Coordinates of C-alpha atoms (C1' of nucleotides) in Angstrom, one line a residue:
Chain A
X1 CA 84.0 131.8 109.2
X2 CA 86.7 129.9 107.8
X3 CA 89.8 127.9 108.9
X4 CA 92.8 129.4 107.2
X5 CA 95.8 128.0 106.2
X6 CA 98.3 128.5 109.1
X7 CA 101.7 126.6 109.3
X8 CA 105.7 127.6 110.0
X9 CA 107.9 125.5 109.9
X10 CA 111.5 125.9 111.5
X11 CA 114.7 124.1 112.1
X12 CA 116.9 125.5 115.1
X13 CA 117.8 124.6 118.5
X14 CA 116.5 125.0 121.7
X15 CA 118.5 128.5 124.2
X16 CA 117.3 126.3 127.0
X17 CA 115.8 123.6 128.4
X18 CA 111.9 123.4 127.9
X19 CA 109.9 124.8 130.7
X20 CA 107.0 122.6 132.2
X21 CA 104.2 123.5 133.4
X22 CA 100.7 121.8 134.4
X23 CA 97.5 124.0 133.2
X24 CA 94.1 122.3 134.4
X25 CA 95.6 118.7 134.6
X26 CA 97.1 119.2 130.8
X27 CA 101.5 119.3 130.3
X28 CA 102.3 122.6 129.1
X29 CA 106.1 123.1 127.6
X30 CA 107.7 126.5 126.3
X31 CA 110.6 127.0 124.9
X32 CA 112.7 129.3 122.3
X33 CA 114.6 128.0 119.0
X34 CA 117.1 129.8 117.6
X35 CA 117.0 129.4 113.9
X36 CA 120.1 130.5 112.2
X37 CA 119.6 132.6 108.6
X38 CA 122.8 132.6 106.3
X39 CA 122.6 134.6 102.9
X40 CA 124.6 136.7 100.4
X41 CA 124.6 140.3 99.6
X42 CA 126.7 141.4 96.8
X43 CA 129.0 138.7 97.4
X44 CA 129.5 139.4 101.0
X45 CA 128.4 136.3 103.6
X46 CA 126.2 137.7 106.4
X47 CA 124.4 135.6 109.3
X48 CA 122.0 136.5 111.4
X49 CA 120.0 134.7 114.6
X50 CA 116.0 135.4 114.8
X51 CA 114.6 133.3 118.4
X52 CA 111.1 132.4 118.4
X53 CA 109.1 131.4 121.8
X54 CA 107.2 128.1 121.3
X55 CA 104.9 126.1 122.7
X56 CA 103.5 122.6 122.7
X57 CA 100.9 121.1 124.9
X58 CA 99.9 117.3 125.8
X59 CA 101.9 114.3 125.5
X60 CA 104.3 116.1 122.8
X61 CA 105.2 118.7 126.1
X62 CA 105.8 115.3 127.7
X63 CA 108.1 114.3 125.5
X64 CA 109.6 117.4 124.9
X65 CA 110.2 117.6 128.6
X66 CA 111.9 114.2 128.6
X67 CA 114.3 113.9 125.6
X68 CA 114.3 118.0 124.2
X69 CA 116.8 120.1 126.1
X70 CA 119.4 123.2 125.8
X71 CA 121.0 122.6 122.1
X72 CA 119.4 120.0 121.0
X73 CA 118.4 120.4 117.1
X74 CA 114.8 120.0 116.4
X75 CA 112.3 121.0 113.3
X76 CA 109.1 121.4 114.3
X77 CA 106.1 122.1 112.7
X78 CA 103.0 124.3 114.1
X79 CA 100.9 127.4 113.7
X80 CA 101.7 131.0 114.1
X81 CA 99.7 132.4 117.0
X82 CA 99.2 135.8 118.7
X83 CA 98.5 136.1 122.2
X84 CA 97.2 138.8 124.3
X85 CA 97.4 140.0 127.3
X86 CA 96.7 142.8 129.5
X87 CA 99.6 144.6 131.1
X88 CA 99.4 145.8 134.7
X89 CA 99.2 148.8 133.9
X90 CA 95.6 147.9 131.5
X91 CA 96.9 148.1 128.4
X92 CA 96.8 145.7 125.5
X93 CA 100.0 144.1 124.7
X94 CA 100.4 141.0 122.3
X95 CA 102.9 138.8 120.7
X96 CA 103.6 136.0 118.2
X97 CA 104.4 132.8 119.0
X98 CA 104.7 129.0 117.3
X99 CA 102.5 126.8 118.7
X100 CA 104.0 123.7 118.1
X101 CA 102.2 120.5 116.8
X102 CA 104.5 118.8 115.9
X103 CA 108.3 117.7 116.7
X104 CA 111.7 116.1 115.3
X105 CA 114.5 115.5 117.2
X106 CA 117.4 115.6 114.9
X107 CA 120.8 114.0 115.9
X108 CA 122.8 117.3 115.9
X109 CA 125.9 117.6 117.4
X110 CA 124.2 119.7 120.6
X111 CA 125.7 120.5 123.6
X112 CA 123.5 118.3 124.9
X113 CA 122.5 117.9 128.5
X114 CA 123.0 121.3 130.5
X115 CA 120.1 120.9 133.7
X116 CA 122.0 117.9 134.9
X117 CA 120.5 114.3 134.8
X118 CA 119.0 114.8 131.6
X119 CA 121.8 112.9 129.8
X120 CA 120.8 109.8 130.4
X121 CA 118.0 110.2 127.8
X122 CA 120.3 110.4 124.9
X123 CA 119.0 107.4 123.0
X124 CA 120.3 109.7 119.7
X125 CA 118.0 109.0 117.3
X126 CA 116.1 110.8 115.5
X127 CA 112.2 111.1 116.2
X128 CA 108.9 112.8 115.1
X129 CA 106.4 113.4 117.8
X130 CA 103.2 114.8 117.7
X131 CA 100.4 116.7 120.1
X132 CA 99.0 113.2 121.1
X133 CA 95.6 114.4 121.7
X134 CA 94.8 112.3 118.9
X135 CA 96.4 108.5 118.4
X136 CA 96.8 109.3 115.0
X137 CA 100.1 110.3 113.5
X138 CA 102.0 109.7 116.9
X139 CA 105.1 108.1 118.4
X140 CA 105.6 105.3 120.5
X141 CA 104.7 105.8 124.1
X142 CA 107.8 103.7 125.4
X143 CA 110.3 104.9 123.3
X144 CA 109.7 108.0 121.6
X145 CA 112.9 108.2 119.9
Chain B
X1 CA 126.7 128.6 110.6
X2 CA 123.7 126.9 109.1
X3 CA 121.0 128.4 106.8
X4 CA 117.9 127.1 108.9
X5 CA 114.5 125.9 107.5
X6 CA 112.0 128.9 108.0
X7 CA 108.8 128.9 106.6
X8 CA 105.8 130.8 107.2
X9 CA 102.5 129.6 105.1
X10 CA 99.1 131.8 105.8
X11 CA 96.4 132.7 104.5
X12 CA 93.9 135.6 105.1
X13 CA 92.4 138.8 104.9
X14 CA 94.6 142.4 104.6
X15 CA 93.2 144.6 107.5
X16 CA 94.0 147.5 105.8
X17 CA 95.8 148.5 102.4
X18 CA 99.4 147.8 102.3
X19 CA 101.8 151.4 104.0
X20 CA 104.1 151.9 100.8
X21 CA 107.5 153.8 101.5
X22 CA 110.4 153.7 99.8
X23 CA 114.0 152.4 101.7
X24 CA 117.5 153.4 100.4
X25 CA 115.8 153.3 96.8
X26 CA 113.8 150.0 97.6
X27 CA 110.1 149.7 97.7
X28 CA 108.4 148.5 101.0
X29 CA 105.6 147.4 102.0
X30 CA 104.1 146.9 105.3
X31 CA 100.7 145.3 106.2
X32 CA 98.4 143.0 108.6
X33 CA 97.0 140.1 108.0
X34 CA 93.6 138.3 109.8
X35 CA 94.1 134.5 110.2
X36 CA 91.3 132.8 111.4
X37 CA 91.1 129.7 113.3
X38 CA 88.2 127.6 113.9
X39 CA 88.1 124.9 116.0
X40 CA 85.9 122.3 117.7
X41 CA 86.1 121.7 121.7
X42 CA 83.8 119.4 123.0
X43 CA 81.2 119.8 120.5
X44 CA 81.4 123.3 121.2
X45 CA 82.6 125.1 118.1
X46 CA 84.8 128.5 118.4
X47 CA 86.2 131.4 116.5
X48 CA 89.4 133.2 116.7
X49 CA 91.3 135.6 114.7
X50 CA 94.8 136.3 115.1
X51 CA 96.8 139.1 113.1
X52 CA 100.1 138.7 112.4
X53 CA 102.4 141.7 110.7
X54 CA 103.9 141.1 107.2
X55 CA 106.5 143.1 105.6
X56 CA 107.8 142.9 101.7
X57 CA 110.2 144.1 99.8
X58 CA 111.3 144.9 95.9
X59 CA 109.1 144.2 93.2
X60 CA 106.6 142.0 95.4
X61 CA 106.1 145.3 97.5
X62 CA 105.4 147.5 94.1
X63 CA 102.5 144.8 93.1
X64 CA 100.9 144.5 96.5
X65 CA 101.5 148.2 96.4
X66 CA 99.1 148.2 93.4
X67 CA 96.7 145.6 93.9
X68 CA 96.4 144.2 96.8
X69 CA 94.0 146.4 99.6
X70 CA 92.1 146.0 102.3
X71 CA 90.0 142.9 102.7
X72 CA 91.7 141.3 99.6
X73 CA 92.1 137.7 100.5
X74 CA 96.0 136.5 100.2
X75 CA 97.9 133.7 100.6
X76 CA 101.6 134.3 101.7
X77 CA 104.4 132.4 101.5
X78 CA 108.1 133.3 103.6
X79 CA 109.7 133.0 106.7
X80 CA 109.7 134.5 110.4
X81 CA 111.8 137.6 111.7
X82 CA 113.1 138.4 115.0
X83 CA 112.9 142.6 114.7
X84 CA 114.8 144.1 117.3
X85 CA 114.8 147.8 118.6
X86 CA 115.8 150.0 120.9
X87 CA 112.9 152.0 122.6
X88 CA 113.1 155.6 122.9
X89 CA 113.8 155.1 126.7
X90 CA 116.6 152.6 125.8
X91 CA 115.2 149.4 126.3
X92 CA 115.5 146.7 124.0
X93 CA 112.9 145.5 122.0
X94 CA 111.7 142.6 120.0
X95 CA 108.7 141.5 117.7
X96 CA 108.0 139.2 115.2
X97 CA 106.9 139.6 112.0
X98 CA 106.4 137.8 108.4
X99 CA 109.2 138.8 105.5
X100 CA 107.2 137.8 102.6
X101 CA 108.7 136.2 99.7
X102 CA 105.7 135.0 97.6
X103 CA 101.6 136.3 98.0
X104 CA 99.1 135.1 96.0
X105 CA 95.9 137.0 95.4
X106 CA 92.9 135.2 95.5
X107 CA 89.7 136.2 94.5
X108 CA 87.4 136.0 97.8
X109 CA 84.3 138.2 97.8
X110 CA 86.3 140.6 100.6
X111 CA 85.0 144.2 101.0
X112 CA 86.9 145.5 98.5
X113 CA 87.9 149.2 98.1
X114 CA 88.2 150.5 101.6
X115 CA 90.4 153.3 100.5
X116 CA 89.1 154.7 97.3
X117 CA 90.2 154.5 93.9
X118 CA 91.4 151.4 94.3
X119 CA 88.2 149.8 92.7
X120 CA 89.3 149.9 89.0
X121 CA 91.8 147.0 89.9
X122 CA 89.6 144.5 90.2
X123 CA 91.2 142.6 87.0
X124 CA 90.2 139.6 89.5
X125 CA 92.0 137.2 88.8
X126 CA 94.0 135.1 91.3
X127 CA 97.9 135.4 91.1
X128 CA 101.1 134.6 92.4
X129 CA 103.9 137.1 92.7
X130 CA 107.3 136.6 94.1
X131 CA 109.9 139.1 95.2
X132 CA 111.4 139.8 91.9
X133 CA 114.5 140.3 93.0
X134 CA 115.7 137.3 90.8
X135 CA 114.0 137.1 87.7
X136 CA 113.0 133.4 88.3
X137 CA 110.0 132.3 89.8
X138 CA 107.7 135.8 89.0
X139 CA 104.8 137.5 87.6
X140 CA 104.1 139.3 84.4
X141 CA 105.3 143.1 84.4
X142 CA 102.3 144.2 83.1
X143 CA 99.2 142.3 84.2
X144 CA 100.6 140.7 87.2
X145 CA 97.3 139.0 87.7
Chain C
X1 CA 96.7 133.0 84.9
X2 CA 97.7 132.1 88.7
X3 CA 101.2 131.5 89.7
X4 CA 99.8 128.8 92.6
X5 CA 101.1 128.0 96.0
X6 CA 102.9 124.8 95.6
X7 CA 105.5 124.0 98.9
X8 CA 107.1 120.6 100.1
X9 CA 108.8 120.3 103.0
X10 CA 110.5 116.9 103.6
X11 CA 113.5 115.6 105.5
X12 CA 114.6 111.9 104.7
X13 CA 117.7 110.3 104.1
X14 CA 119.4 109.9 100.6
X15 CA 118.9 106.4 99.4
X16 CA 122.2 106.8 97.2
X17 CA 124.7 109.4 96.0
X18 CA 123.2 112.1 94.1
X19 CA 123.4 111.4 90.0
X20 CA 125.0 114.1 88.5
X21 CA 125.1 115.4 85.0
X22 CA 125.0 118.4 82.8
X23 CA 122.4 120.2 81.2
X24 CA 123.4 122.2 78.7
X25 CA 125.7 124.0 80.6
X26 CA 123.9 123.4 83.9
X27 CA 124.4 121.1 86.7
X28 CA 121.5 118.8 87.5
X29 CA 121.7 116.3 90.5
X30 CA 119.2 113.6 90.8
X31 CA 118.5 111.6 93.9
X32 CA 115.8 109.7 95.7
X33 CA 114.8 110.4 99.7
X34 CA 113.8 108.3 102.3
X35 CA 111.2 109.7 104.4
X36 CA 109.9 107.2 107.7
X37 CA 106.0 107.5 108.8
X38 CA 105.5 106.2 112.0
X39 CA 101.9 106.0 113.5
X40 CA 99.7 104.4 116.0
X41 CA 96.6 102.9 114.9
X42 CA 94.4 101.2 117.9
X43 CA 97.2 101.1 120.0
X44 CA 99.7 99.4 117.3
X45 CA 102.8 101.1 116.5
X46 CA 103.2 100.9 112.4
X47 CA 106.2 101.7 109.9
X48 CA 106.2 103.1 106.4
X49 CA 109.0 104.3 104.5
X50 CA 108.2 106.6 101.4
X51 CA 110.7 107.2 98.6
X52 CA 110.4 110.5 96.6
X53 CA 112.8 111.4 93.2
X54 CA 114.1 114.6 93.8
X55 CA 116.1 117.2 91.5
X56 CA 118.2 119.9 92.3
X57 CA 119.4 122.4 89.7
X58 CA 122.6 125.0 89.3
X59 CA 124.9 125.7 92.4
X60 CA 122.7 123.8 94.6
X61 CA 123.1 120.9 92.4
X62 CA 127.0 121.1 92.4
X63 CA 126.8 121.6 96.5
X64 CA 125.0 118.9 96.9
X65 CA 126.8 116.8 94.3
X66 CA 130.2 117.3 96.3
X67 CA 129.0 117.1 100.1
X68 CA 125.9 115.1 99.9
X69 CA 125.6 111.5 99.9
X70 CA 124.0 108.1 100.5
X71 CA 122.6 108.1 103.7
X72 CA 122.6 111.3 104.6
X73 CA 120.0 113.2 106.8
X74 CA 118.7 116.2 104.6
X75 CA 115.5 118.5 105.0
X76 CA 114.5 119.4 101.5
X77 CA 112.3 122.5 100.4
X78 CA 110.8 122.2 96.8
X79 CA 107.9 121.8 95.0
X80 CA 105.9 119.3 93.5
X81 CA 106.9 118.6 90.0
X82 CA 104.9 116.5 87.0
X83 CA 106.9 114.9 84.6
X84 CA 105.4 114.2 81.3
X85 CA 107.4 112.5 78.7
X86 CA 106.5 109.5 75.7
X87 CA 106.9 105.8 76.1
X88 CA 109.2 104.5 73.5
X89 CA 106.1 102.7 72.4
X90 CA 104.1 106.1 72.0
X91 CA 102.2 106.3 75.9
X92 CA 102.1 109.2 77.3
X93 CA 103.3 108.4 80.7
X94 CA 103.9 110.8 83.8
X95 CA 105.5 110.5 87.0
X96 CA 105.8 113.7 90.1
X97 CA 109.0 114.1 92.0
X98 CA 110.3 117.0 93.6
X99 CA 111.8 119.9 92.3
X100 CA 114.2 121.2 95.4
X101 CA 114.9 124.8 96.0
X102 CA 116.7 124.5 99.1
X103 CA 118.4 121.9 101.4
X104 CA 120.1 122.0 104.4
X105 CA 122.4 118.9 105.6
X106 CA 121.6 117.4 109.0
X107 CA 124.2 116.5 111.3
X108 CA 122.8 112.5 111.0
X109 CA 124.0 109.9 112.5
X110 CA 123.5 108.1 108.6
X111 CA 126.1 105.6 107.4
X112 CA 127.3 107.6 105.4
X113 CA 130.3 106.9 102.6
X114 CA 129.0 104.4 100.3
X115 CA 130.5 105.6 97.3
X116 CA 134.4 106.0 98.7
X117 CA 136.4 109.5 98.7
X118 CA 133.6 111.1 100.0
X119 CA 134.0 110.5 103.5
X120 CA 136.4 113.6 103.9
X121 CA 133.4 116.2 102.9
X122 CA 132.4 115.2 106.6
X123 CA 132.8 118.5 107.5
X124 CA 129.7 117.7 109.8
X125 CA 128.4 121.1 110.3
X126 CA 124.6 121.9 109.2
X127 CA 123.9 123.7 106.0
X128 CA 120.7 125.4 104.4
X129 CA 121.8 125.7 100.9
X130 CA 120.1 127.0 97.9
X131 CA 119.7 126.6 93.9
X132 CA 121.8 129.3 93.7
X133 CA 120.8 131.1 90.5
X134 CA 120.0 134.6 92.8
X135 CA 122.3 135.5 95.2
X136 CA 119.7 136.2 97.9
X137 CA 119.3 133.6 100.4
X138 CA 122.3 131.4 99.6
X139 CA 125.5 129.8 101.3
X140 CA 129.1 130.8 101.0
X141 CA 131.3 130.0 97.7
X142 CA 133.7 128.5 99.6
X143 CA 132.7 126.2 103.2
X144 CA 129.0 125.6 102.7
X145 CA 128.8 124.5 105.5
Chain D
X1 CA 112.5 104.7 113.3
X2 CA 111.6 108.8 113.2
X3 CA 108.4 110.4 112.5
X4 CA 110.2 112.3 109.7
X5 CA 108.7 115.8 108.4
X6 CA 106.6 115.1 105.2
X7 CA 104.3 118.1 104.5
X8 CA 102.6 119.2 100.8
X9 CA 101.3 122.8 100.8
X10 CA 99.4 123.5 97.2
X11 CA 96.8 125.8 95.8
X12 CA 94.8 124.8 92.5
X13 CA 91.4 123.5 91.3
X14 CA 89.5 120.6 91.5
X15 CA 89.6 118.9 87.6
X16 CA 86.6 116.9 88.2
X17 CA 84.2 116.5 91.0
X18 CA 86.1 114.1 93.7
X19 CA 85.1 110.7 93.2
X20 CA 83.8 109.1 96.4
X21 CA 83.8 105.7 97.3
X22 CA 83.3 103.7 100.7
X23 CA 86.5 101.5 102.3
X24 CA 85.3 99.3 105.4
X25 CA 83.2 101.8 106.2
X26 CA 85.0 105.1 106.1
X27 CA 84.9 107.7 103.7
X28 CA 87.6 108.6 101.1
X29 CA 87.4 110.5 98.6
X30 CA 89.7 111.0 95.1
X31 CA 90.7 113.7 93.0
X32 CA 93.0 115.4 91.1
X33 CA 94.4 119.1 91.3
X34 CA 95.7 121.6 88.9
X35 CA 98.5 123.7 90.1
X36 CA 99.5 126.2 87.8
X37 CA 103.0 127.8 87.8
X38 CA 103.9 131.4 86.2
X39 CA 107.8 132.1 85.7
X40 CA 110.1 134.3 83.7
X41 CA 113.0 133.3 81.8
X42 CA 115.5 135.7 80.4
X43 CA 111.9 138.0 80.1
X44 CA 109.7 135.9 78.6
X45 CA 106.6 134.5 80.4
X46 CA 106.2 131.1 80.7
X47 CA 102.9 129.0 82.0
X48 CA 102.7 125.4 82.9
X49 CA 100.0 123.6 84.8
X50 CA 101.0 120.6 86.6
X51 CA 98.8 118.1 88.0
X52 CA 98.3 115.9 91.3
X53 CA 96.3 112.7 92.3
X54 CA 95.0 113.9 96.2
X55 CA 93.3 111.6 98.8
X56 CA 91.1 112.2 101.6
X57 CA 89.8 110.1 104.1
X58 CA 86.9 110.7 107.0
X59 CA 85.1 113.0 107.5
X60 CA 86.7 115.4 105.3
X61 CA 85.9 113.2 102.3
X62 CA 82.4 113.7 103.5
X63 CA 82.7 117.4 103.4
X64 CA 84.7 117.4 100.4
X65 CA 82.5 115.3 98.1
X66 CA 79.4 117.6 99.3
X67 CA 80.7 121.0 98.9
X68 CA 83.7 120.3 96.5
X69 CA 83.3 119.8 92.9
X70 CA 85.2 120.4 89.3
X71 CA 86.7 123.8 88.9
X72 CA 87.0 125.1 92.9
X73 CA 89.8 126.6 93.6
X74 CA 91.0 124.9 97.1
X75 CA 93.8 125.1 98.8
X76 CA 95.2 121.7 100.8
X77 CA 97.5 120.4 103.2
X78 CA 98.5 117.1 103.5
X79 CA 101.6 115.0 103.3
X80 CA 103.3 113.7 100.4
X81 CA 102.7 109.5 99.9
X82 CA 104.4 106.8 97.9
X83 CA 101.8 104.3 96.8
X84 CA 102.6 100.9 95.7
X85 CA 101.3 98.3 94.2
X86 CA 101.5 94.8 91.5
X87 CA 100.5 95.4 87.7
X88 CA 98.0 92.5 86.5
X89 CA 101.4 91.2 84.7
X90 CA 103.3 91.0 88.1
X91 CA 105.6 93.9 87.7
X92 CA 106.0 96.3 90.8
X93 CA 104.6 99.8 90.3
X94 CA 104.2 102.9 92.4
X95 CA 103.3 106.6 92.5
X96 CA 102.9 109.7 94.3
X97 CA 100.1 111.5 95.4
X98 CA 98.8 113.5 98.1
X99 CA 97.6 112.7 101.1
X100 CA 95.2 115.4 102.4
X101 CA 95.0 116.5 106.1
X102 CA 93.2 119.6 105.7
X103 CA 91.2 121.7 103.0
X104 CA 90.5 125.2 103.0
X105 CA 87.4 125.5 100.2
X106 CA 89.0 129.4 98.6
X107 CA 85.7 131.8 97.1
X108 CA 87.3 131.5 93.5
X109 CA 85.6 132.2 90.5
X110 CA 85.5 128.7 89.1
X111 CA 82.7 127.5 86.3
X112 CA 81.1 125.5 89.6
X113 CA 78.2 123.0 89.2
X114 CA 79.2 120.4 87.0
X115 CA 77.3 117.4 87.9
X116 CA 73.9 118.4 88.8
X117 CA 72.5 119.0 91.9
X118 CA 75.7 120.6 93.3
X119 CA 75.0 124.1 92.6
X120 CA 72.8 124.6 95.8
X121 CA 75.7 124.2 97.6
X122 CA 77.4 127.7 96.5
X123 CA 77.1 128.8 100.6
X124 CA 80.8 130.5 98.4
X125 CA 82.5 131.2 102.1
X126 CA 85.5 130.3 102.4
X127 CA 86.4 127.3 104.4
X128 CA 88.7 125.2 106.8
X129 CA 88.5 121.2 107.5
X130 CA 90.1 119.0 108.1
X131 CA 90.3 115.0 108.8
X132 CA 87.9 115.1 111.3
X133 CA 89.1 111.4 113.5
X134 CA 90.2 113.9 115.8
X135 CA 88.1 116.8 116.8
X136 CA 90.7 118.9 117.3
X137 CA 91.0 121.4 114.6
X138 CA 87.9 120.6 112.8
X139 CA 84.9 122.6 111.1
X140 CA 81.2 122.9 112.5
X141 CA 79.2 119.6 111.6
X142 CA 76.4 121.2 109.9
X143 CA 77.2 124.1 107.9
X144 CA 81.1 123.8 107.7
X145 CA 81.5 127.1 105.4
Chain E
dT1 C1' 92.2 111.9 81.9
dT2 C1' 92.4 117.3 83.3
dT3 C1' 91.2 123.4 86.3
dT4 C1' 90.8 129.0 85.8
Chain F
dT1 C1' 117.0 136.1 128.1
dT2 C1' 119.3 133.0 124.2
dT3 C1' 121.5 127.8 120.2
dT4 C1' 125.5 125.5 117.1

DNA sequence: TTTT
DNA sequence: TTTT
């Protein structure tokens, strides 16, 4: 069986703040992005919003947790993924999702904090981050961004 | 408003030919798509497939209308969409889905035919189509590929 | 013959304001990109910066010739593009840049200026622009963004 | 300093078998793609095939010079990268090529063989790999497609 | 320097 | 359920 070419990429930001979670010892962040789509039709501007739910495990869901939040800009890059489930009821159900694998914070003009104390951590650069299960392309582990 | 970065890359196998109808005078296509992933876990090696929905439109839809069918290998090019519904019992409603703006046949050794007469377009030879809605980067209108 | 997947995706800032000039009749910006690496190897933290010539054609050339600029944040969608041209002295030489098909100015934090007047085009909102030459997925006439 | 996005998506064929060599111990492996591109202007059909030096490190060099070779159609990921270096006469030079992260072996129809004792290797499924220093997304070690 |  |  093969391993086929799977990659999105997306710029948006984040509804809300990430939501952390702990699965079997390992950080678990989801969040949505709203990505903005602006286009023409016979001369006429039209813009629409499309939210996808993401998610990003390890130390990237670490760092997410720390310096992402409610506004903030970011491009990530990932996989598509579809998950499924069982309802209550016992049926199928199953949707798409990004799983992210990578992350960069851009220094858009955000709202910025929103949950609170979370404005301390706006060092403002910019930053790429990855899942950090490997040290290969990573960030720093002091100061991400 | 921003025109967001949005780009969906896959490829994979058709799980069935593409559903052709026609839209306010506009060809459309709808079809599945069979990613596979595989993946190594603590020397353990595993499988997974994931399908994602893909839609097209114009003169891509008429070509994959023509050519493309089940089990044809494809790679796809475009970008995530956020449809929303109502459901007959009012609720709203929300999926994801590919809007594809560039496939490329390739020639894997898939199962072929599946529905039919479908055989005698084997011309088998790879090929990238676009949306042909501009004129710019497309196919052939003849022998497409 | 194949029309072939060939996609880059790259954000970077602009190392100087875009060169314009005119092909007959068209507008053609050129400009160079700097894109940062930043990795861990063995528990170092290591640096790169890669530049990459870029070229924009048509409407997207004249949007990003009038609110683009030298140090700009920018993530660019292209392809990868061989030049081929003769050495005065006879040599075939060739060198790849990227073609872009679409851009969208980041809200950066660059140093933007550089080259005088332009610092009232700091209209500082995010744009996803595009070459313009089909009216599908494009930006306003007007405020691009 | 960022992480900034920097990702190469292409489809083409191999135009020799990838030249291996050994660097303090590790694996890389060179070669070259051709990417060709189909486009209309003002209804006529236009060809070009464009060319691009690749790189692969690990254990996907290994893969890569066993299974690859001139004329396979393959379809790569990677990241864009600047290389520089001094001429024998002291002048600065550089150039761009690709750095690949992951390689998806496509069943095309190309001539195959080449140099020898190759052709055994025709398992002709379709495959996934990738870098292999992590063993994250990875293929199987012994019969990787 | 080039692939199908 | 939603961001600027």
């Amino acid at each position: 069986m093969a391993n086929d070419l799977n990659k999105v990429l997306l710029i948006g930001r984040m509804t809300r703040d990430p939501e952390f979670k702990s699965v079997n010892g390992s950080s678990v962040v989801n969040f949505s992005i709203a990505n903005n789509r602006v286009y023409v039709t016979n001369g006429e501007k039209k813009e629409e919003t499309h939210y996808f739910d993401c998610v990003a495990w390890g130390r990237l869901a670490d760092i997410l947790k720390q310096y992402a939040g409610k506004g903030k800009q970011v491009a990530i890059e990932g996989r598509l993924q579809q998950q499924s489930w069982e309802t209550p009821e016992g049926k199928k159900a199953s949707k798409i999702r990004v799983y992210v694998e990578t992350a960069q914070l851009l220094g858009g003009q955000g709202q910025g904090g929103g949950s609170g104390d979370r404005s301390d951590s706006s060092s403002s650069y910019d930053s790429g981050i990855s899942s950090g299960y490997d040290d290969y392309p990573a960030g720093d582990d002091d100061i991400p961004f």
